[in-house]
CSV table of C-alpha atoms in Angstrom, one decimal:
chain,number,residue,atom,x,y,z
F,465,MET,CA,-168.8,102.2,-10.5
F,466,TRP,CA,-170.6,105.5,-11.3
F,467,MET,CA,-173.8,103.9,-12.7
F,468,GLN,CA,-174.6,102.6,-8.9
F,469,LYS,CA,-174.3,106.2,-7.6
F,470,LYS,CA,-177.5,108.4,-6.5
F,471,TRP,CA,-177.2,111.1,-8.6
F,472,PHE,CA,-176.6,109.0,-11.9
F,473,LYS,CA,-179.7,107.4,-10.6
F,474,LEU,CA,-181.5,110.7,-10.0
F,475,PHE,CA,-180.5,111.8,-13.6
F,476,ILE,CA,-182.0,108.5,-15.2
F,477,TRP,CA,-185.3,109.1,-13.4
F,478,PHE,CA,-185.7,112.6,-14.2
F,479,VAL,CA,-184.5,111.6,-18.3
F,480,THR,CA,-187.3,108.8,-18.1
F,481,THR,CA,-190.0,111.2,-16.7
F,482,SER,CA,-189.0,113.5,-19.0
F,483,PHE,CA,-189.2,111.7,-22.1
F,484,PHE,CA,-192.6,109.9,-21.2
F,485,PHE,CA,-194.5,113.6,-20.8
F,486,ALA,CA,-193.1,114.6,-23.6
F,487,LEU,CA,-194.4,111.5,-25.3
F,488,ALA,CA,-197.5,111.7,-23.9
F,489,ALA,CA,-198.0,115.0,-24.9
F,490,ILE,CA,-197.2,114.1,-28.3
F,491,LEU,CA,-199.5,111.5,-28.4
F,492,ILE,CA,-202.6,113.4,-27.0
F,493,SER,CA,-201.7,116.5,-29.6
F,494,MET,CA,-201.7,114.0,-32.4
F,495,PHE,CA,-205.0,111.9,-31.4
F,496,ARG,CA,-207.0,114.4,-29.8
F,497,PHE,CA,-210.7,115.4,-32.2
F,498,GLY,CA,-210.9,118.7,-33.1
F,499,PRO,CA,-213.3,121.3,-31.3
F,500,THR,CA,-216.9,120.4,-32.4
F,501,GLU,CA,-219.0,123.3,-34.0
F,502,GLN,CA,-220.9,124.2,-31.0
F,503,GLU,CA,-217.8,125.0,-29.1
F,504,VAL,CA,-216.5,127.1,-32.1
F,505,MET,CA,-219.9,129.0,-32.3
F,506,GLN,CA,-219.4,129.5,-28.2
F,507,PHE,CA,-215.9,130.6,-28.5
F,508,MET,CA,-216.9,133.2,-31.0
F,509,MET,CA,-220.0,134.5,-29.4
F,510,GLY,CA,-217.6,135.0,-25.9
F,511,MET,CA,-214.8,136.6,-27.9
F,512,MET,CA,-217.6,139.3,-29.8
F,513,LYS,CA,-219.1,139.9,-26.0
F,514,ALA,CA,-215.6,140.7,-25.1
F,515,MET,CA,-214.9,142.8,-27.6
F,516,ASP,CA,-218.0,145.4,-26.5
F,517,SER,CA,-215.9,146.0,-23.2
F,518,SER,CA,-212.3,146.0,-24.4
F,519,LEU,CA,-210.1,149.1,-25.5
F,520,MET,CA,-209.7,147.1,-28.8
F,521,GLY,CA,-213.9,146.7,-29.3
F,522,LEU,CA,-213.9,150.8,-28.4
F,523,SER,CA,-211.3,151.6,-31.1
F,524,MET,CA,-212.8,150.0,-33.6
F,525,GLN,CA,-216.0,152.1,-32.7
F,526,VAL,CA,-214.0,154.9,-32.9
F,527,LYS,CA,-212.5,154.3,-36.0
F,528,GLU,CA,-216.0,154.4,-37.3
F,529,ASP,CA,-217.5,157.3,-35.9
F,530,THR,CA,-217.0,160.0,-38.2
F,531,ASN,CA,-217.3,162.9,-35.2
F,532,ILE,CA,-214.5,161.7,-33.2
F,533,HIS,CA,-211.9,161.0,-36.0
F,534,SER,CA,-212.2,164.3,-37.0
F,535,LEU,CA,-211.8,165.4,-33.2
F,536,MET,CA,-208.3,163.4,-33.4
F,537,ASN,CA,-207.6,164.8,-36.5
F,538,GLN,CA,-207.8,168.2,-35.3
F,539,SER,CA,-205.9,167.3,-31.8
F,540,ILE,CA,-203.0,166.0,-33.8
F,541,ALA,CA,-202.5,169.1,-35.8
F,542,PHE,CA,-202.6,171.3,-32.3
F,543,ALA,CA,-200.3,168.4,-30.7
F,544,PHE,CA,-197.3,169.4,-32.7
F,545,PRO,CA,-197.1,173.4,-32.1
F,546,LEU,CA,-197.7,173.0,-28.8
F,547,LEU,CA,-195.0,170.7,-28.1
F,548,SER,CA,-192.8,172.7,-30.0
F,549,ILE,CA,-194.0,175.9,-28.2
F,550,SER,CA,-193.7,173.9,-24.3
F,551,ILE,CA,-190.1,173.1,-25.5
F,552,ALA,CA,-189.4,176.2,-26.2
F,553,ALA,CA,-190.8,177.8,-23.1
F,554,GLY,CA,-188.9,175.3,-21.4
F,555,VAL,CA,-185.4,176.5,-22.7
F,556,TYR,CA,-185.9,179.7,-22.1
F,557,VAL,CA,-187.0,179.0,-18.6
F,558,ARG,CA,-184.0,177.0,-17.9
F,559,CYS,CA,-181.3,179.4,-19.1
F,560,ARG,CA,-183.4,182.1,-17.7
F,561,ARG,CA,-182.7,180.6,-14.0
F,562,LYS,CA,-179.0,180.3,-14.8
F,563,VAL,CA,-178.2,184.0,-15.7
C-alpha cells in the first residue's frame, strides 16, 4: 500500500514538523509580553544616535540649513542649461564625425 512507502512517511514527517513550528510561532507571538518602557527608550536612543551619522540624518540637517538649501536651488537652476548644452555638444560632435 502507498502509505507504507518511504516518500509518504517523509512527506507526513515534513508536514507534521511544519505544523508544529507554525503553531509554536503563533503561540509565542500571541502570548508574548510587549517590550518594557526601558527597552523602548533604549531602542529610541539607539535610533537617534544612528541618525547623527547616517545619510538620512545628514539630509535632515541639510533641509534645515538655509545656506545649503540656497546652494542646492542654485545648482538645480544651473543643471538644466548645462545638461541641454552638453546634449547639443554631443550631438554636434557625433554629426561632425560622420561627415
